[in-house]
Each structure stands twice: as structure tokens, then as C-alpha cells.
Coordinates of C-alpha atoms in Angstrom, one line a residue:
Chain D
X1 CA 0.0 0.0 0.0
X2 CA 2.8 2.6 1.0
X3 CA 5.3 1.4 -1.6
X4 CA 2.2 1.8 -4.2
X5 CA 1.8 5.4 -3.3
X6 CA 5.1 5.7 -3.3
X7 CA 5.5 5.1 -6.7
X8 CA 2.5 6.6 -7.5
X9 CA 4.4 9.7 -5.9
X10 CA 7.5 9.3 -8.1
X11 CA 5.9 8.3 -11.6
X12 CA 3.6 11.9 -10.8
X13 CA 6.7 13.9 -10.6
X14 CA 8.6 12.1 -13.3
X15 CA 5.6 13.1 -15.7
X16 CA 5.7 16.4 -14.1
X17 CA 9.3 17.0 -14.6
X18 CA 8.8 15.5 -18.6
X19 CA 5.8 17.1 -19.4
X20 CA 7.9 20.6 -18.2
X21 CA 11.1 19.4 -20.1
X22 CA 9.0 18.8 -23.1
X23 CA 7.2 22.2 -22.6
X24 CA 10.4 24.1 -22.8
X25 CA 11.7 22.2 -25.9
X26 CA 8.6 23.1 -27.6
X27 CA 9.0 26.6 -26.6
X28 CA 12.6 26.7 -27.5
X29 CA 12.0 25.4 -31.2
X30 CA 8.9 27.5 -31.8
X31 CA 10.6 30.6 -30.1
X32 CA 14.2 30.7 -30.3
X33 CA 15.0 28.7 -33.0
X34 CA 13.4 30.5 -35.9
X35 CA 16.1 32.9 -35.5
X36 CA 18.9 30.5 -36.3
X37 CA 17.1 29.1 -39.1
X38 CA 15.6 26.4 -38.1
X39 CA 12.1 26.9 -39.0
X40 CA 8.5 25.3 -38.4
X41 CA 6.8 23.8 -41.1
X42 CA 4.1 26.2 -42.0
X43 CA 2.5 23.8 -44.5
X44 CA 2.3 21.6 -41.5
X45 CA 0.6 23.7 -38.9
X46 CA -1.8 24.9 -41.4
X47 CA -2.6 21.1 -42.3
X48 CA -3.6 20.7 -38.2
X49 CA -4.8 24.0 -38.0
X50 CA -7.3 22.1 -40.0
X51 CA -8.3 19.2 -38.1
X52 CA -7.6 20.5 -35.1
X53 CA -9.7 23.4 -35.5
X54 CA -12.3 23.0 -38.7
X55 CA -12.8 19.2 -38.6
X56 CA -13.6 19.7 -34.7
X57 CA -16.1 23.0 -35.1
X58 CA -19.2 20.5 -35.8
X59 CA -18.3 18.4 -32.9
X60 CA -17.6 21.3 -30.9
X61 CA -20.7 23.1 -31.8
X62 CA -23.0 20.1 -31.0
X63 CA -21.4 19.3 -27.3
X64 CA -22.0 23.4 -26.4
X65 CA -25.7 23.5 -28.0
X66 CA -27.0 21.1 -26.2
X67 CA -25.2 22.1 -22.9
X68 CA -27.2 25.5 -23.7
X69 CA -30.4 23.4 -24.1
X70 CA -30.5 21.6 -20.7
X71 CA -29.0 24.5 -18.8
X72 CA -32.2 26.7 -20.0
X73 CA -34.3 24.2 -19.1
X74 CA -32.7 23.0 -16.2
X75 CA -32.4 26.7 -14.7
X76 CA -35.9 27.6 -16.0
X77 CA -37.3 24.6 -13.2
X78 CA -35.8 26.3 -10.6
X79 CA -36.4 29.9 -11.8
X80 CA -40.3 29.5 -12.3
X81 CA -40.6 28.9 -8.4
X82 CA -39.8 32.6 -8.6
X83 CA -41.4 33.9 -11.4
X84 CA -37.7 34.8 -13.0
X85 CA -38.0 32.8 -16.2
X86 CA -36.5 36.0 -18.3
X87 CA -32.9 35.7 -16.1
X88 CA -32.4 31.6 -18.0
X89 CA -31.1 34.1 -20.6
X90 CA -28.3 35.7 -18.9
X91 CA -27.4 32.2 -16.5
X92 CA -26.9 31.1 -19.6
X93 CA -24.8 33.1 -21.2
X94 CA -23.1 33.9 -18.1
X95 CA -22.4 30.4 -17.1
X96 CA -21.5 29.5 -20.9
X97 CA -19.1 32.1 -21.2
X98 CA -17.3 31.8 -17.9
X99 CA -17.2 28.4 -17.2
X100 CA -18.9 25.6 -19.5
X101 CA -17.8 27.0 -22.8
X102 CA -14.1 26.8 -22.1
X103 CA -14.1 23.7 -20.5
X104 CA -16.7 21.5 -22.5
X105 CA -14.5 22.5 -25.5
X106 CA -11.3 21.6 -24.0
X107 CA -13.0 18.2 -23.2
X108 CA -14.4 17.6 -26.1
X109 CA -10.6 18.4 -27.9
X110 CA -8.6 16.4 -25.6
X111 CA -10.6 13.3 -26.2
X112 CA -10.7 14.5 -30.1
X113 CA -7.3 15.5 -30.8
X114 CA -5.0 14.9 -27.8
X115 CA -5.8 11.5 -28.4
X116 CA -5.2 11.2 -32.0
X117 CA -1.8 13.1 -31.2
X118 CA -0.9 10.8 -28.8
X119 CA -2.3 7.6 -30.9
X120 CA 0.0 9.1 -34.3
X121 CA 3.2 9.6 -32.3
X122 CA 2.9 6.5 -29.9
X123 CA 2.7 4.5 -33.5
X124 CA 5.3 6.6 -34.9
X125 CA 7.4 5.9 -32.3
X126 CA 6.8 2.0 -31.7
X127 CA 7.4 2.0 -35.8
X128 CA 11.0 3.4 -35.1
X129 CA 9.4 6.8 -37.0
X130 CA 10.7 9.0 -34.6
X131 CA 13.9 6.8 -34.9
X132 CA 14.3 8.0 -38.3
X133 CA 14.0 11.2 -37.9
X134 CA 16.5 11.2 -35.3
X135 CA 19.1 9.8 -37.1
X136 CA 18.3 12.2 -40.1
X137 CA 18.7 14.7 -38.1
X138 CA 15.5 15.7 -37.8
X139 CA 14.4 16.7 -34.3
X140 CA 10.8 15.3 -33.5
X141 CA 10.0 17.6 -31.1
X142 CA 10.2 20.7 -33.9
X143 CA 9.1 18.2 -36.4
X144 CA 6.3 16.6 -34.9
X145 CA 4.7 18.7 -31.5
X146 CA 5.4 22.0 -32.4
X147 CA 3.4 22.7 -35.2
X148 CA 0.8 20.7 -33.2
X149 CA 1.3 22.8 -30.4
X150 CA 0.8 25.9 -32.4
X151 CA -1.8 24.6 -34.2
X152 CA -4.4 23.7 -30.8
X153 CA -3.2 27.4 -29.4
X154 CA -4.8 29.1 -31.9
X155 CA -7.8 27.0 -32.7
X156 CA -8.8 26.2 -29.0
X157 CA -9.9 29.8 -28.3
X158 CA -11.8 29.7 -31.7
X159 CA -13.7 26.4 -31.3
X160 CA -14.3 28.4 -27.3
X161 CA -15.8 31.2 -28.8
X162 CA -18.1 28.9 -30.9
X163 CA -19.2 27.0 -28.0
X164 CA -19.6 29.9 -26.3
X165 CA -21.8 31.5 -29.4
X166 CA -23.4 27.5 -30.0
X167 CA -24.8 26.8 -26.2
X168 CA -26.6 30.8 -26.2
X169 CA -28.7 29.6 -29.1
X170 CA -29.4 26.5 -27.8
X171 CA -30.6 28.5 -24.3
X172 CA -32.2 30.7 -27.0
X173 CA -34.1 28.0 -28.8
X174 CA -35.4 26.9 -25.6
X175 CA -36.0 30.2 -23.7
X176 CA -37.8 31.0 -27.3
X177 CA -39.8 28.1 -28.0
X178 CA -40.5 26.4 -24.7
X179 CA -40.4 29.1 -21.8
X180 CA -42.3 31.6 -24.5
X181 CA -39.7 34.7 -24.1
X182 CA -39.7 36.9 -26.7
X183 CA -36.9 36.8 -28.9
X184 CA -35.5 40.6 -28.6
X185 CA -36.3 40.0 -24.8
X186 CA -34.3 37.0 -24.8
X187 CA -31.3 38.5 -26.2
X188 CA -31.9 42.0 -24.5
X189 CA -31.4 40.5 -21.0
X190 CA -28.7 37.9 -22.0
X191 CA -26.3 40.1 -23.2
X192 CA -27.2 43.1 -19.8
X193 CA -25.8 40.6 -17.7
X194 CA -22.6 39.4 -19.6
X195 CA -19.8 41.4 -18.9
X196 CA -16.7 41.5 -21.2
X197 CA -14.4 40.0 -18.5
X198 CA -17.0 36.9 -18.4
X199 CA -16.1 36.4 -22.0
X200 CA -12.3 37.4 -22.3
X201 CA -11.2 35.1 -18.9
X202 CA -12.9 32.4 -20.7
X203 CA -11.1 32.8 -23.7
X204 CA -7.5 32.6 -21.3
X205 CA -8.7 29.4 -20.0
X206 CA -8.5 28.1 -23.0
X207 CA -5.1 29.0 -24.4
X208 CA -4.2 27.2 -21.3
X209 CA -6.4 23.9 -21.9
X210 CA -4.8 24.1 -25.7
X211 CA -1.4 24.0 -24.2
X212 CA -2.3 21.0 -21.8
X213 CA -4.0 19.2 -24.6
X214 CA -0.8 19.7 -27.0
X215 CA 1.6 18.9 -24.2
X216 CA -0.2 15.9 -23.0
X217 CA -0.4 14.4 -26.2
X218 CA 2.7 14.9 -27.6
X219 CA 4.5 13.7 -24.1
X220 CA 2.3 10.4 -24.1
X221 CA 2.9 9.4 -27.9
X222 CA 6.9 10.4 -27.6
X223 CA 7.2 8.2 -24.9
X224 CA 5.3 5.2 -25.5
X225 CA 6.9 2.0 -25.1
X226 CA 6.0 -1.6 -26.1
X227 CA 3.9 -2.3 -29.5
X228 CA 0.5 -1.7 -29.8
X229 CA -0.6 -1.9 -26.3
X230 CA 1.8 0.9 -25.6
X231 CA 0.1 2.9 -28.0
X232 CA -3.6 1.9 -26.6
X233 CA -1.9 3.0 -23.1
X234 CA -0.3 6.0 -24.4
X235 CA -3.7 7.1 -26.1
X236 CA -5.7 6.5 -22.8
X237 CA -3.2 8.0 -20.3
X238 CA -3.0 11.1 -22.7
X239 CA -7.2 11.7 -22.4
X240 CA -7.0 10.8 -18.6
X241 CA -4.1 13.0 -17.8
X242 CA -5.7 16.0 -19.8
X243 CA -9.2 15.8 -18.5
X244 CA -7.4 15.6 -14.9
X245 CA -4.6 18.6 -15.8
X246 CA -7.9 20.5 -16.8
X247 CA -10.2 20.5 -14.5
X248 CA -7.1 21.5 -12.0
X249 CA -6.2 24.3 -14.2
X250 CA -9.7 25.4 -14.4
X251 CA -10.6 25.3 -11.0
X252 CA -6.6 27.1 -10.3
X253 CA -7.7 30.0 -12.7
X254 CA -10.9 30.4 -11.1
X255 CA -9.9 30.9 -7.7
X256 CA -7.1 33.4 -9.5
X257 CA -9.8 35.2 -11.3
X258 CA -12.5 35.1 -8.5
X259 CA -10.1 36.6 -5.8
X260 CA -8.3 39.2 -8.0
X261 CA -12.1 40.3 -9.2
X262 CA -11.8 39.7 -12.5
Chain F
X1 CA 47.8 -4.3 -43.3
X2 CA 44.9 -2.9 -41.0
X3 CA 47.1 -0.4 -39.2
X4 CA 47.3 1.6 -42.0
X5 CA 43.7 1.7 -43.1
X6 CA 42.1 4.5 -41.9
X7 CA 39.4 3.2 -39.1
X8 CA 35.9 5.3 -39.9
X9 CA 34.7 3.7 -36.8
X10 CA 36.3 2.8 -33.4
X11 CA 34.7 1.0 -30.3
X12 CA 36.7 1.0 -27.4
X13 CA 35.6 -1.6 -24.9
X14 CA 32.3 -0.8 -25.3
X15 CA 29.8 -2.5 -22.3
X16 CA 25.8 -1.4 -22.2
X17 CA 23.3 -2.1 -19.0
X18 CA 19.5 -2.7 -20.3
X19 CA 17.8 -3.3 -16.8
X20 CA 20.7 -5.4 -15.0
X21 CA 21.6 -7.6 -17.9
X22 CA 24.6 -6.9 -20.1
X23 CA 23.4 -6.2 -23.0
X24 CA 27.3 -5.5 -24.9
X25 CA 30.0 -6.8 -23.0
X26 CA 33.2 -4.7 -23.4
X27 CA 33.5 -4.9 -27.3
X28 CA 36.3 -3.6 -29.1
X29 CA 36.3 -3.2 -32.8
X30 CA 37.1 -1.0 -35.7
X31 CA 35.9 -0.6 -39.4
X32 CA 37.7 1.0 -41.7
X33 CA 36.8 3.5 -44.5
X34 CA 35.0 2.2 -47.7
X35 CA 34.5 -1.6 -46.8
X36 CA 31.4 -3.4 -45.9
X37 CA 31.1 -4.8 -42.4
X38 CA 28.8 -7.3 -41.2
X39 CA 27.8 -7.5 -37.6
X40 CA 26.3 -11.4 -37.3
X41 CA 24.8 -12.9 -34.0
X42 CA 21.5 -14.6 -33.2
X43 CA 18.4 -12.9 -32.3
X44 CA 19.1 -11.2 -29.0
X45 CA 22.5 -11.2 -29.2
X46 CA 22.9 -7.4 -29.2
X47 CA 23.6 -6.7 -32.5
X48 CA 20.8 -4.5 -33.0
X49 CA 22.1 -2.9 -29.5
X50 CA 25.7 -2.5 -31.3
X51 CA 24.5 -0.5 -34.5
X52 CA 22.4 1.9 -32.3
X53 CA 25.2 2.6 -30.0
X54 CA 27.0 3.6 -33.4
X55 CA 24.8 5.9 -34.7
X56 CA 24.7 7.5 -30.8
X57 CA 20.4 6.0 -30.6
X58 CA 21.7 5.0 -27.2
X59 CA 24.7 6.1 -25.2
X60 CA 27.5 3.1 -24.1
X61 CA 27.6 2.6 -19.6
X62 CA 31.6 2.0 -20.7
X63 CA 34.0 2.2 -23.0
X64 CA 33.5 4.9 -26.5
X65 CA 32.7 5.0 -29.7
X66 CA 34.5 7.2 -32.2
X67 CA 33.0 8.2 -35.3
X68 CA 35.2 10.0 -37.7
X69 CA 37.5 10.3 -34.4
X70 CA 34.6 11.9 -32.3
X71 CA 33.0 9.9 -29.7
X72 CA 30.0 9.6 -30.5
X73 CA 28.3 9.7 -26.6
X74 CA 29.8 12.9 -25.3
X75 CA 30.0 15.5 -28.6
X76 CA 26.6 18.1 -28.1
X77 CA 23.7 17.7 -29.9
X78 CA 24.3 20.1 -32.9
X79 CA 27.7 18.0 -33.2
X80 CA 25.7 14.8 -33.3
X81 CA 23.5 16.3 -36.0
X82 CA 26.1 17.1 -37.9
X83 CA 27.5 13.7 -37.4
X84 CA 24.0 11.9 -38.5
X85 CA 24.0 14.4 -41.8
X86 CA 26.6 12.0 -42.8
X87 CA 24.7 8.9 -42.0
X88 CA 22.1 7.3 -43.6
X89 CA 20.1 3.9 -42.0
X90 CA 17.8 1.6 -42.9
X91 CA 15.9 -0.1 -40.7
X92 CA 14.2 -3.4 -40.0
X93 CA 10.6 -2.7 -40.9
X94 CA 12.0 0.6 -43.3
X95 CA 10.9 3.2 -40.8
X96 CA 9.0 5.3 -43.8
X97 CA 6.7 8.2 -42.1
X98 CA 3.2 6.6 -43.0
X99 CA 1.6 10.3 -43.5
X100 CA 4.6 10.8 -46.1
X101 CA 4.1 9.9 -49.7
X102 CA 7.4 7.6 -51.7
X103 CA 8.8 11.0 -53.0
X104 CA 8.4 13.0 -49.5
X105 CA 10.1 10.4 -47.9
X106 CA 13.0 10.1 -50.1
X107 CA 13.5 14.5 -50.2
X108 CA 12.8 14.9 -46.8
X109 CA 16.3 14.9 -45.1
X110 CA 17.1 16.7 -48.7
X111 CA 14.5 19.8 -48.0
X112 CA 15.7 19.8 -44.4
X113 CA 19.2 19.4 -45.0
X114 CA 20.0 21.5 -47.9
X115 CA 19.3 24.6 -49.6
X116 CA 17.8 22.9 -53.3
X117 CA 15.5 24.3 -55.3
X118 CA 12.7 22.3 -55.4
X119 CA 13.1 20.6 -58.7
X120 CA 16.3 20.1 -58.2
X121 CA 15.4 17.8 -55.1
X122 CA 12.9 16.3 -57.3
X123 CA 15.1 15.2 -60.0
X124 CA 17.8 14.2 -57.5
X125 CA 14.8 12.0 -55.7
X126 CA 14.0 10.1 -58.9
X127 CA 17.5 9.6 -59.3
X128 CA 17.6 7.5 -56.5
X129 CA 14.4 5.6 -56.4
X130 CA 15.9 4.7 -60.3
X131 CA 18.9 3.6 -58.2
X132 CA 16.6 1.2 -56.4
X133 CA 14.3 0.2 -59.1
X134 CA 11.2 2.1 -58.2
X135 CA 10.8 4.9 -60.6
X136 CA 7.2 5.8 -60.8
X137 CA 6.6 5.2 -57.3
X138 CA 6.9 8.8 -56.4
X139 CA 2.7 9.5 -55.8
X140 CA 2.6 5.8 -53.5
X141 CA 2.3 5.9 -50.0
X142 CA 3.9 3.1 -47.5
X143 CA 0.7 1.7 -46.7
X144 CA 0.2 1.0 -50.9
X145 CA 3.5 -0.6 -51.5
X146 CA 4.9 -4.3 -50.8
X147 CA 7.2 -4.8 -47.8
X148 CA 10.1 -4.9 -50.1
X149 CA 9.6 -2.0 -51.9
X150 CA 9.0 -0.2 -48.8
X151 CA 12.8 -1.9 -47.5
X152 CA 14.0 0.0 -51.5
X153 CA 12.6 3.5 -50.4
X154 CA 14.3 3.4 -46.9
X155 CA 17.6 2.5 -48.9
X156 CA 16.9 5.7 -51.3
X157 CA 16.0 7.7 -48.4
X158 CA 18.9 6.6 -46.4
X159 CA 21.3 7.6 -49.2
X160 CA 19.5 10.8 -50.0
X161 CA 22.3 13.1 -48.3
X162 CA 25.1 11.1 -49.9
X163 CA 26.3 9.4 -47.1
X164 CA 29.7 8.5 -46.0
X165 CA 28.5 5.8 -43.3
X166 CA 24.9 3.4 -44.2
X167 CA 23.7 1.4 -41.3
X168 CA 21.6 -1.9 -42.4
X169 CA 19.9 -3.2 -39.9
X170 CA 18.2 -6.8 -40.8
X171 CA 18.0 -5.4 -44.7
X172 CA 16.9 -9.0 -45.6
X173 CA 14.9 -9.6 -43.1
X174 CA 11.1 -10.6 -44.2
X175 CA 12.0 -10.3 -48.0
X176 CA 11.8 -13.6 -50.1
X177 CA 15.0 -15.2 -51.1
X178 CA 15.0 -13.0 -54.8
X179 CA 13.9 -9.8 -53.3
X180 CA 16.6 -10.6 -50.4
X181 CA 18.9 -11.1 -53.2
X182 CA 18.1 -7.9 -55.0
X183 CA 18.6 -6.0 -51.7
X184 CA 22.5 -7.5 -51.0
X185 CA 23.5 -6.4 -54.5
X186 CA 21.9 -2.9 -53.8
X187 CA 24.4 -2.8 -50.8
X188 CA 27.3 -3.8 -52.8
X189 CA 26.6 -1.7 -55.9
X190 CA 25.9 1.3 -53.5
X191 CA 29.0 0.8 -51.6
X192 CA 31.4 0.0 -54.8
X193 CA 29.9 2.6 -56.6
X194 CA 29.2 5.3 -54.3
X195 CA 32.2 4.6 -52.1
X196 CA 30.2 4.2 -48.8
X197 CA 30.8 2.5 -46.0
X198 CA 28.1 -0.2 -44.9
X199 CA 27.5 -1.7 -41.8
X200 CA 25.4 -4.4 -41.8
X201 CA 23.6 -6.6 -39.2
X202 CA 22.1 -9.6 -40.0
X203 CA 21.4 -13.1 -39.4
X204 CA 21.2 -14.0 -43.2
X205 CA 24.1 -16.3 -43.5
X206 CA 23.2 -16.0 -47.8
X207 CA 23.7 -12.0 -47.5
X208 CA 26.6 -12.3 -45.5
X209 CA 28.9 -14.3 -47.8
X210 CA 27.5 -12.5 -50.9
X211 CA 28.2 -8.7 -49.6
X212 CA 30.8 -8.9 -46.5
X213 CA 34.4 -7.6 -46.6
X214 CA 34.8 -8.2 -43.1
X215 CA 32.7 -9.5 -40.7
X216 CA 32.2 -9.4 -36.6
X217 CA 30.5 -12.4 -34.5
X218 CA 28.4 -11.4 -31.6
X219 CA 27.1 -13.8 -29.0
X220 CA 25.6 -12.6 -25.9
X221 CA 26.6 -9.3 -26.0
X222 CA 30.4 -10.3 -26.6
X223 CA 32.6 -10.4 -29.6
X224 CA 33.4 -13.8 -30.4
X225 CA 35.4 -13.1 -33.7
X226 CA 36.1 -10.9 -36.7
X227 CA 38.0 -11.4 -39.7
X228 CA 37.6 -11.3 -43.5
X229 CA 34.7 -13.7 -45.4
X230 CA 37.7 -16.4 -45.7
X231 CA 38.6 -16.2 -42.5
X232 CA 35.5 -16.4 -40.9
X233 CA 34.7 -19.4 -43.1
X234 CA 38.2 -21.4 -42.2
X235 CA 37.6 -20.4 -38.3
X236 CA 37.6 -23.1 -35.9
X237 CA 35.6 -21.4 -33.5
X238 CA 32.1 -23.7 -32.6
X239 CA 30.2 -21.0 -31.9
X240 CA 31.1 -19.7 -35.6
X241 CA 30.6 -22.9 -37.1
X242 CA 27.4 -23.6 -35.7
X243 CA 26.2 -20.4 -36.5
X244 CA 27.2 -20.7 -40.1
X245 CA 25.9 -24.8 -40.6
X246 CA 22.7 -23.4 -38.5
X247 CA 22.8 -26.7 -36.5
X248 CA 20.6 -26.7 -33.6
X249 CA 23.6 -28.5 -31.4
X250 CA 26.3 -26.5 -30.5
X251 CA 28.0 -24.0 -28.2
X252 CA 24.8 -21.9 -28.9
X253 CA 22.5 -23.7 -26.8
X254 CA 19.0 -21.7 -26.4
X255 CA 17.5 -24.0 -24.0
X256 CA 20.3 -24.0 -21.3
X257 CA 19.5 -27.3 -20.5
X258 CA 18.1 -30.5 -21.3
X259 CA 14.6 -30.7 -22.2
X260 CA 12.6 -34.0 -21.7
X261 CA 9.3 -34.0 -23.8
X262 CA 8.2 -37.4 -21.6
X263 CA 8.5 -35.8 -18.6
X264 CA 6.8 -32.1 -19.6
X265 CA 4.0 -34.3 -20.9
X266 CA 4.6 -36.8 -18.3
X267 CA 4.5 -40.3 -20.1

């Protein structure tokens, strides 16, 4: 039992001294290394700019829309007690924007993309891939994570601000079509109650989920061991480890943002 | 007559540690400039463990290994970049990037490596697949092509750059006897015409005598003896002349000790 949690212990901060490691050799390629001529492919980032970000928008948009749905109705059963139907509109948005948006999204991506990331690498690596591009010279780490890195911190605050935009009209269609509240009403009192701040600390959550996803994924398929179980490992340890580093981080940048009074 | 060839590659009692078993133990040998060496040992004897060690995959415990006179383990990275721009390797299973078609594969160390123009790189890629009989090929990906073309692209890819040094590891391996056949007299042609030097790993006792200069015996992580392809074949050594005859009685023994079907099955 306490040799267990003792390794537990160790194998935590090895991945936490790895996933750091990894973090700065990302930031070092993507950063520094342009300016000695070593540069990221663009084609490349551009190519999972695209399934990061486009292929994931329907997904994306679903997830949030219904989220929007249930919380209307959900909030109008408690609201109608008190004859506050109109304010489902601006729980809604508020709670979209703050909170739900940013971290449905991040879900949704780390079991969407983190996953692939870690499934392509993990196989590229079992294959001796990764091998290769070693002994071309070809560092995998500028090669392979950073334009992936890139690529999910700039489409994860996107694919947030969809969610975000997705679950209002899904409060909408509801607060519209089921609680009978007039449209321009509807939109009126959603938007009174939601701040700029509500939408812009959102947003920084999720440059911060990106860079877990990317780092999560990447770490887990570069160091996969064994054949194909490895990879099936790799792949499951990368979506449990993000949907874990996530909901830490959100619940860290909440407390940071609630006490500063953001 | 080996003193004054010029050694390309130097291990100095060499010894590696995978998870308390030796792995290499303390291995000395050199290979000189322009010859093809053969590294031969049964599966698991650490010959795979050997060629990685050369092309600094995986750092020695003991000893070094110079390459070109540097060792290998200690130089910095950008050095050992440098180093691997003069290497090319093909692997076991050919190692192609599976999201890469036949001609990406083949230019990619050329667009990362040098300054080309574009169709320059393109013409000097279909040089080389020509080189290994698969013009044409360019549009393919991996997952289209046989195993033994795939084993022909890693072989243009790995002498893309022009390398001094190839590493083969296993380049037979999973081929049928004319493909396998086809692959030795790639390595010999490339080496004789190209001037390279191979190192070769292998259990293919066919391959050995058709493309070896030289060649090393490993068993259990030890070298048990090098010489030339005549040499090798007039040693006395048992372990080397069970190796060669492939007889399952010998110095090699797998089992360790005496195995009694009637009593397993206990009649």
C-alpha cells in the first residue's frame, strides 16, 4: 500500500518533470529557433490548423448546443418557483461564457485531438518513425509537437468562442420556443448581464487547456513504449491526464480570477 | 595491413546495462573506411544494441565510440547532427513516415538538409528511387506498396544526403529469397559505386557471404570473432561454425539445458 503510493508519488513527478522538459523544448523550437534558421513547417501547422480546428467545429458546436439546451431548461425549473423565467437568458450566457464553454471544449478536444496526437506519435514511435527522424537529423519535437502545439493554441480559443456562441442559441431555442420569451427580450437581458471580463477570462482558459492538450499528447505518444498496447496506453493515459490537468487548471484560474475580481 | 587503413569507426571496450543484464559486453572493434562490415549474431545477441550505439540512438555505460574520431556519446547535440548528416540507415521494418508519400520520404532529409530548389530535389529523388528500381513510385504511399519495396525506399531515403556511413539493420529480413537477393546487390553496388561505407547486421548467412568484406560475431553481448569472409569461413571457432551450418547442437545452446518431452507431458 505505501510502496504503491510511493510510486504513484515518483511516476507523478517524473511526468511532471517530462511534461515541463518537453514544454520548454517546444517553446525553445517554436521561439528561439526560428532565429537561427531552423524553421516550423508552416504547411504543417496549417494542415492541423485544420483538423484540429475545422474538422472539430461541428463536434464542438453540437457538445456546447445542447449544454445551452438543458441548462435553459434545467435553470428555468428552478427559476419558475420565482417567477424569474427571463434571467435563463443571462445564466446562460453567463455560465457559458465563464465556465462551460471553455471547458466543455477543452474536453471535447482532448478526447478529439489529444488522443489522435498521442495515438500518431505512440505509433510513430513503436514503428521506429521517430527513430528515423533522429538519425536524419530531424528533431521530432520541432518536427512533430510544435506545429501541433501551435496549431491547438490558436484553434482552441476559436472552437471556445463557438461553444460559447453555439450553447446561447441552444438557451435561445429553448427560452424561445418552450419558456415563451420573446426573442429581442431573450437576447436583450442575456447580453445586460454578460460582462466583457466573463467572455475574455474564458477565452484565457482556453489558451491554457490548448497548451495542456498539446503537451499531453505529444509527451504520451513520444514516450510510448512496447507495440501496440503501448500505443492503446499511451492514447488513454493522454485523455485521462488532460481531463485531470484540466479541470485542475480550471478550477486554479478560477480561484485566480474570483479573488483578483476579475 | 589494418594499421594503416584509416578506421571510420572505433569502439573501445564498449559495455551497455539494459535493466541489470549486459546487453554489450566490453566490445572492441574497428571498421575501416569504404568496406562493408557485417555484424552477425543470433536474435538477442545485441547486434541490434551495437549498430544503435553507433549511430549515438543509445549512449555506451563503458568504453566509447568514435566516429570520424569523435566519440559519438559525449560531442553536443548540434555536433551529433552534424554527425547523423553523414549517416544514412535503414531499418528493420523501413521506418517510412506513414503520412509521407514515396517522393516526400526520399526528399525529406534533402529539403531539411540542404538549400535545393525544389526541382532540383525532385530530380535528384528520382535519381535515387531509379537507383533502387522504383521509378514511378513517387505518388505511392507506404501503406500501398509491398514490404520490399518499402525496404528499397528506406535505402533511397537513407542515401538521400550522400552518405559516408549506411547502417543496415536486418535489410533482408522478411524479404523472399530474390527480393533478399536484390537488396545484397543494392548494398554492394551502393558501396562499390558510391564509395560508402556499410555496416550491416544480419542473421542472413546467404547475404553475409555475398556482400561482407569483413565480418564481426556477436554472442551474448560479446565479440566472439572478426575477420575477412575467408577467415571467418576457415575459423575453428564452434560458436562460428554452428552459426554458419545453423545446427541446432552446438556451443549456442537456447534451451540451457536438457529438455525432456516425456517428462513435460509426463508419459
Amino acid at each position: 500500500m505505501v510502496s504503491s503510493i510511493g510510486r504513484m508519488i515518483i511516476n507523478s513527478i517524473k511526468e511532471a518533470v517530462g511534461l515541463t522538459a518537453l514544454l520548454l523544448d517546444i517553446v525553445y523550437w517554436i521561439v528561439i529557433a526560428p532565429f537561427c534558421g531552423k524553421l516550423i513547417h508552416v504547411r504543417t501547422v496549417f494542415y492541423q490548423m485544420m483538423f484540429v480546428g475545422v474538422r472539430s467545429a461541428l463536434i464542438v458546436f453540437f457538445v456546447t448546443f445542447f449544454t445551452g439546451m438543458v441548462l435553459a431548461m434545467q435553470s428555468a425549473y428552478q427559476l419558475e418557483q420565482m417567477g424569474a423565467t427571463i434571467y435563463v437568458a443571462s445564466l446562460v450566457a453567463v455560465s457559458l461564457c465563464r465556465e462551460l464553454g471553455p471547458v466543455l471544449t477543452a474536453l471535447v478536444i482532448a478526447g478529439r485531438v489529444g488522443s489522435s496526437i498521442a495515438a500518431e506519435l505512440g505509433t510513430m514511435k513503436v514503428s521506429e518513425q521517430i527513430e528515423a527522424l533522429e538519425i536524419m537529423a530531424i528533431n521530432p519535437v520541432r518536427f512533430l509537437a510544435a506545429p501541433r502545439f501551435i496549431a491547438l493554441f490558436f484553434m482552441q480559443p476559436c472552437l471556445t468562442v463557438l461553444g460559447n456562441i453555439a450553447g446561447m442559441f441552444g438557451g435561445f431555442i429553448v427560452g424561445v420556443y418552450s419558456l415563451n420569451i420573446k426573442p429581442e427580450l431573450y437576447i436583450q437581458t442575456g447580453f445586460k448581464f454578460l460582462a466583457l471580463k466573463d467572455i475574455y477570462t474564458g477565452v484565457a482558459k482556453s489558451f491554457v487547456f490548448a497548451l495542456i492538450i498539446a503537451l499531453v499528447g505529444c509527451y504520451e505518444g513520444l514516450n510510448t513504449k512496447g507495440g501496440a498496447e503501448g500505443v492503446g496506453r499511451a492514447t488513454t493515459q493522454s485523455v485521462v491526464l488532460s481531463f485531470i490537468l484540466i479541470i485542475l487548471a480550471d478550477c486554479v484560474l478560477t480561484a485566480i480570477f474570483y479573488f483578483s475580481g476579475v | 595491413m589494418a594499421g594503416k587503413k584509416q578506421a571510420i569507426i572505433s569502439l573501445k571496450n564498449v559495455s551497455k546495462v539494459f535493466q541489470n543484464r549486459k546487453v554489450i559486453n566490453d566490445v572492441s572493434l574497428d571498421i575501416y573506411k569504404g568496406e562493408t562490415f557485417v555484424i552477425m549474431g543470433c536474435s538477442g545477441s545485441g547486434k541490434s544494441t551495437l549498430l544503435r550505439l553507433m549511430t549515438g540512438a543509445i549512449k555506451p555505460d563503458k568504453g566509447e565510440v568514435l566516429v570520424n574520431g569523435e566519440d559519438i556519446a559525449k560531442i553536443s547535440n548540434r555536433k551529433l547532427d552534424e554527425a547523423r548528416k553523414t549517416f544514412g540507415m535503414l531499418f528493420q521494418y523501413s521506418a517510412l513516415l506513414d503520412s509521407l508519400t514515396v517522393e516526400e520520404n526520399v526528399s525529406l532529409p534533402l529539403k531539411e538538409h540542404s538549400r535545393l530548389a525544389d526541382h532540383i530535389i525532385k530530380i535528384i529523388v528520382r535519381m535515387k528511387l531509379s537507383l533502387v528500381g522504383l521509378k514511378g513510385y513517387e505518388s505511392y504511399y507506404p501503406s500501398q506498396i509491398s514490404g520490399g519495396m518499402k525496404k528499397r525506399v528506406g535505402l533511397a531515403r537513407a542515401i538521400a544526403l550522400d552518405p559516408v556511413i549506411v547502417f543496415y539493420d536486418e535489410p533482408t529480413s522478411g524479404l523472399d529469397p530474390v527480393v533478399g537477393g536484390v537488396t545484397d546487390k543494392l548494398i554492394k553496388d551502393l558501396s562499390e559505386k558510391l564509395l560508402i561505407t556499410s555496416v550491416v547486421v544480419t542473421h542472413d548467412m546467404q547475404s553475409v557471404f555475398k556482400i561482407s568484406d569483413r565480418i564481426a560475431m556477436i554472442h551474448e553481448g560479446a565479440l566472439i570473432e572478426t575477420g575477412t569472409l575467408s577467415e571467418i569461413k576457415k575459423s575453428k571457432n564452434p560458436y562460428l561454425k554452428q552459426f554458419i551450418s545453423g545446427n541446432h547442437e552446438g556451443p549456442i545452446d537456447f534451451f540451457k539445458e536438457e529438455i525432456d518431452i516425456k517428462e513435460i507431458l509426463n508419459i
